[in-house]
Amino acid sequence: MCLGIPMQVLETDGFTARCAGRGEERSVNVMLIDEVPEGSWVLVHLDRAVRPLEVDEVEPLNRALDAILLAAKGENVDHLFADLMEKATA
């Protein structure tokens, strides 16, 4: 399974960007998307930015990735989706 990782652009030259996310920094090819200013967020797949992200997309994506890691270890993930559970019971 391949996953995209949300990463924040720290600096860019228009072709590549130094990005940070989920505890790591890496060089990312940004030529597949429109210009990305420093401070913006992108979805990174195989060291390529595949699309820009809105700020409000970052936290849910990171929670989903955290849930995958915890579920793979057999741990409970309910706390990562408490807001969804509240909406479902309302």
Coordinates of N, CA, C and O in Angstrom, one line a residue:
M1 N 0.8 -1.2 0.0 CA 0.0 0.0 0.0 C 0.9 1.2 0.0 O 1.9 1.3 0.7
C2 N 0.6 2.2 -0.8 CA 1.3 3.5 -0.9 C 0.5 4.6 -0.3 O -0.7 4.7 -0.5
L3 N 1.1 5.4 0.5 CA 0.5 6.5 1.2 C 1.1 7.8 0.9 O 2.3 7.9 0.7
G4 N 0.3 8.9 0.9 CA 0.8 10.2 0.8 C 1.0 10.8 2.2 O 0.3 10.5 3.1
I5 N 2.1 11.6 2.4 CA 2.4 12.1 3.6 C 2.3 13.7 3.6 O 2.8 14.3 2.7
P6 N 1.5 14.3 4.5 CA 1.5 15.8 4.5 C 2.8 16.3 5.0 O 3.3 15.9 6.0
M7 N 3.4 17.3 4.2 CA 4.6 17.9 4.6 C 4.5 19.4 4.3 O 3.9 19.8 3.3
Q8 N 5.2 20.1 5.1 CA 5.3 21.6 5.0 C 6.5 22.0 4.3 O 7.6 21.6 4.6
V9 N 6.4 22.9 3.3 CA 7.5 23.4 2.5 C 8.3 24.4 3.4 O 7.8 25.4 3.9
L10 N 9.6 24.1 3.6 CA 10.5 25.0 4.3 C 11.2 26.0 3.4 O 11.4 27.1 3.8
E11 N 11.6 25.5 2.3 CA 12.2 26.3 1.3 C 12.1 25.6 -0.1 O 12.0 24.4 -0.1
T12 N 12.1 26.4 -1.1 CA 12.0 25.8 -2.5 C 12.7 26.7 -3.5 O 12.8 27.9 -3.3
D13 N 13.1 26.0 -4.6 CA 13.7 26.7 -5.7 C 12.8 26.6 -6.9 O 13.1 27.0 -8.0
G14 N 11.5 26.1 -6.7 CA 10.6 25.9 -7.8 C 10.6 24.6 -8.5 O 9.7 24.2 -9.1
F15 N 11.7 23.8 -8.3 CA 11.8 22.5 -8.8 C 11.8 21.4 -7.7 O 11.2 20.4 -7.8
T16 N 12.5 21.8 -6.6 CA 12.5 20.9 -5.4 C 12.3 21.8 -4.2 O 12.4 23.0 -4.3
A17 N 11.8 21.1 -3.2 CA 11.6 21.8 -1.9 C 12.1 21.0 -0.8 O 12.0 19.8 -0.8
R18 N 12.6 21.7 0.2 CA 13.0 21.0 1.5 C 11.7 21.1 2.3 O 11.1 22.1 2.6
C19 N 11.2 19.9 2.7 CA 9.9 19.8 3.4 C 10.1 19.0 4.7 O 11.0 18.2 4.8
A20 N 9.2 19.3 5.6 CA 9.2 18.7 6.9 C 7.8 18.2 7.2 O 6.8 18.8 6.9
G21 N 7.7 17.0 7.8 CA 6.5 16.4 8.3 C 6.7 15.1 8.9 O 7.6 14.3 8.6
R22 N 5.9 14.8 9.9 CA 5.9 13.5 10.7 C 7.3 13.2 11.2 O 7.7 12.1 11.1
G23 N 8.0 14.2 11.6 CA 9.3 14.0 12.3 C 10.5 13.8 11.4 O 11.5 13.4 11.8
E24 N 10.3 14.2 10.1 CA 11.4 14.0 9.2 C 11.5 15.2 8.2 O 10.5 15.9 8.0
E25 N 12.6 15.4 7.6 CA 12.8 16.4 6.6 C 13.3 15.6 5.3 O 14.1 14.7 5.5
R26 N 12.9 16.1 4.2 CA 13.4 15.5 2.9 C 13.3 16.5 1.8 O 12.5 17.4 1.8
S27 N 14.0 16.2 0.7 CA 14.0 16.9 -0.5 C 12.8 16.3 -1.3 O 12.8 15.1 -1.6
V28 N 12.0 17.2 -1.8 CA 10.8 16.8 -2.5 C 10.7 17.4 -3.9 O 10.9 18.7 -4.0
N29 N 10.4 16.7 -4.9 CA 10.2 17.2 -6.3 C 8.8 17.9 -6.3 O 7.8 17.3 -6.0
V30 N 8.8 19.2 -6.7 CA 7.5 19.9 -6.7 C 7.1 20.3 -8.1 O 6.2 21.2 -8.3
M31 N 7.7 19.7 -9.1 CA 7.4 20.1 -10.5 C 6.0 19.6 -11.0 O 5.5 20.1 -12.0
L32 N 5.4 18.7 -10.3 CA 4.1 18.2 -10.7 C 2.9 19.2 -10.3 O 1.8 19.0 -10.8
I33 N 3.2 20.1 -9.5 CA 2.1 21.0 -9.0 C 2.5 22.5 -9.2 O 3.7 22.8 -9.5
D34 N 1.5 23.3 -9.1 CA 1.8 24.8 -9.3 C 2.8 25.2 -8.2 O 3.0 24.5 -7.2
E35 N 3.2 26.4 -8.3 CA 4.2 27.0 -7.4 C 3.7 26.8 -5.9 O 2.5 27.1 -5.7
V36 N 4.6 26.4 -5.1 CA 4.3 26.2 -3.7 C 5.1 27.2 -2.8 O 6.4 27.0 -2.8
P37 N 4.5 28.1 -2.2 CA 5.3 29.1 -1.4 C 5.8 28.4 -0.1 O 5.2 27.4 0.4
E38 N 6.9 28.9 0.5 CA 7.3 28.5 1.8 C 6.2 28.6 2.8 O 5.5 29.6 2.8
G39 N 6.1 27.6 3.7 CA 5.1 27.6 4.7 C 3.8 26.8 4.2 O 3.0 26.5 5.1
S40 N 3.7 26.6 2.9 CA 2.5 25.9 2.5 C 2.7 24.4 2.7 O 3.7 23.9 3.0
W41 N 1.6 23.6 2.6 CA 1.6 22.2 2.8 C 1.3 21.5 1.5 O 0.6 21.9 0.6
V42 N 2.0 20.3 1.3 CA 1.8 19.5 0.1 C 1.6 18.0 0.6 O 2.1 17.6 1.6
L43 N 1.0 17.2 -0.3 CA 0.9 15.8 -0.1 C 2.0 15.2 -0.9 O 2.1 15.3 -2.1
V44 N 2.9 14.4 -0.2 CA 4.1 13.9 -0.8 C 3.9 12.4 -0.9 O 3.6 11.7 0.0
H45 N 4.2 11.9 -2.1 CA 4.2 10.5 -2.4 C 5.5 10.1 -3.2 O 5.7 10.7 -4.2
L46 N 6.3 9.2 -2.6 CA 7.5 8.8 -3.2 C 8.4 10.0 -3.6 O 8.9 10.2 -4.7
D47 N 8.6 10.9 -2.6 CA 9.4 12.1 -2.7 C 9.0 13.1 -3.8 O 9.8 13.9 -4.3
R48 N 7.7 13.0 -4.2 CA 7.1 14.0 -5.1 C 5.8 14.6 -4.5 O 5.0 13.8 -4.0
A49 N 5.7 15.9 -4.6 CA 4.5 16.6 -4.2 C 3.4 16.3 -5.3 O 3.6 16.6 -6.4
V50 N 2.3 15.7 -4.8 CA 1.3 15.3 -5.8 C 0.1 16.3 -5.8 O -0.6 16.4 -6.8
R51 N 0.0 17.1 -4.7 CA -1.0 18.1 -4.7 C -0.8 19.0 -3.5 O -0.3 18.6 -2.5
P52 N -1.2 20.3 -3.6 CA -1.1 21.2 -2.5 C -2.2 20.8 -1.5 O -3.2 20.2 -1.9
L53 N -2.0 21.1 -0.2 CA -3.0 20.8 0.8 C -3.5 22.1 1.5 O -2.7 23.0 1.6
E54 N -4.7 22.1 1.8 CA -5.2 23.2 2.7 C -4.8 22.9 4.1 O -4.7 21.7 4.5
V55 N -4.6 23.9 4.9 CA -4.1 23.7 6.3 C -5.1 22.8 7.1 O -4.7 21.9 7.8
D56 N -6.4 22.9 6.8 CA -7.4 22.1 7.6 C -7.4 20.6 7.2 O -8.0 19.8 7.8
E57 N -6.7 20.3 6.1 CA -6.5 18.9 5.7 C -5.4 18.1 6.4 O -5.4 16.9 6.5
V58 N -4.5 18.9 7.0 CA -3.2 18.3 7.5 C -3.5 17.4 8.8 O -3.1 16.3 8.8
E59 N -4.2 18.0 9.7 CA -4.5 17.2 11.0 C -5.2 15.9 10.8 O -4.8 14.9 11.3
P60 N -6.3 16.0 10.0 CA -7.0 14.7 9.8 C -6.2 13.7 9.0 O -6.3 12.5 9.3
L61 N -5.4 14.1 8.1 CA -4.5 13.2 7.4 C -3.5 12.6 8.4 O -3.2 11.3 8.3
N62 N -2.9 13.4 9.2 CA -1.9 12.9 10.2 C -2.6 11.9 11.2 O -2.0 10.9 11.6
R63 N -3.8 12.2 11.6 CA -4.5 11.3 12.5 C -4.8 10.0 11.9 O -4.7 8.9 12.5
A64 N -5.1 10.0 10.6 CA -5.4 8.8 9.8 C -4.1 8.0 9.7 O -4.1 6.7 9.9
L65 N -3.0 8.6 9.5 CA -1.7 7.9 9.4 C -1.3 7.3 10.8 O -0.8 6.2 10.8
D66 N -1.6 8.1 11.8 CA -1.3 7.6 13.2 C -2.2 6.4 13.4 O -1.7 5.4 14.0
A67 N -3.4 6.4 13.0 CA -4.3 5.3 13.2 C -3.8 4.0 12.5 O -3.9 2.9 13.0
I68 N -3.3 4.2 11.3 CA -2.8 3.0 10.6 C -1.6 2.4 11.3 O -1.5 1.2 11.5
L69 N -0.7 3.3 11.8 CA 0.4 2.7 12.6 C 0.0 2.0 13.8 O 0.5 0.9 14.1
L70 N -0.9 2.6 14.6 CA -1.4 2.0 15.8 C -2.2 0.7 15.5 O -2.0 -0.3 16.2
A71 N -3.0 0.7 14.5 CA -3.8 -0.5 14.1 C -2.9 -1.6 13.7 O -3.1 -2.8 14.0
A72 N -1.8 -1.3 13.0 CA -0.8 -2.3 12.6 C -0.2 -3.0 13.8 O 0.2 -4.2 13.8
K73 N -0.1 -2.3 14.9 CA 0.4 -2.8 16.2 C -0.6 -3.5 17.0 O -0.3 -4.0 18.1
G74 N -1.9 -3.4 16.6 CA -3.0 -4.0 17.3 C -3.5 -3.1 18.5 O -4.2 -3.6 19.4
E75 N -3.2 -1.8 18.4 CA -3.6 -0.9 19.5 C -4.9 -0.2 19.1 O -5.3 -0.2 17.9
N76 N -5.5 0.3 20.1 CA -6.8 1.0 20.0 C -6.6 2.4 19.2 O -5.6 3.1 19.6
V77 N -7.5 2.7 18.3 CA -7.4 3.9 17.6 C -8.6 4.9 17.8 O -8.7 5.9 17.2
D78 N -9.5 4.5 18.7 CA -10.7 5.2 18.8 C -10.5 6.7 19.2 O -11.2 7.6 18.8
H79 N -9.5 6.9 20.0 CA -9.2 8.3 20.5 C -8.8 9.2 19.3 O -9.0 10.4 19.4
L80 N -8.3 8.7 18.2 CA -8.0 9.5 17.1 C -9.2 9.9 16.3 O -9.1 10.9 15.5
F81 N -10.3 9.3 16.5 CA -11.5 9.6 15.7 C -12.7 10.0 16.6 O -13.8 9.9 16.3
A82 N -12.4 10.5 17.8 CA -13.4 10.9 18.8 C -14.4 11.9 18.2 O -15.6 11.8 18.4
D83 N -13.8 12.9 17.4 CA -14.7 13.9 16.8 C -15.7 13.3 15.8 O -16.8 13.7 15.7
L84 N -15.3 12.2 15.1 CA -16.2 11.6 14.2 C -17.3 10.8 14.9 O -18.4 10.7 14.5
M85 N -16.9 10.2 16.0 CA -17.8 9.4 16.8 C -18.9 10.3 17.4 O -20.1 10.0 17.5
E86 N -18.5 11.5 17.9 CA -19.4 12.5 18.4 C -20.5 12.9 17.3 O -21.6 13.0 17.6
K87 N -20.0 13.1 16.1 CA -20.9 13.5 15.0 C -21.8 12.4 14.7 O -23.0 12.6 14.4
A88 N -21.4 11.2 14.7 CA -22.2 10.0 14.4 C -23.3 9.8 15.4 O -24.4 9.3 15.0
T89 N -23.1 10.1 16.6 CA -24.1 9.9 17.6 C -25.0 11.1 17.8 O -26.0 11.0 18.6
A90 N -24.7 12.2 17.2 CA -25.5 13.4 17.4 C -26.7 13.4 16.5 O -26.9 12.7 15.6

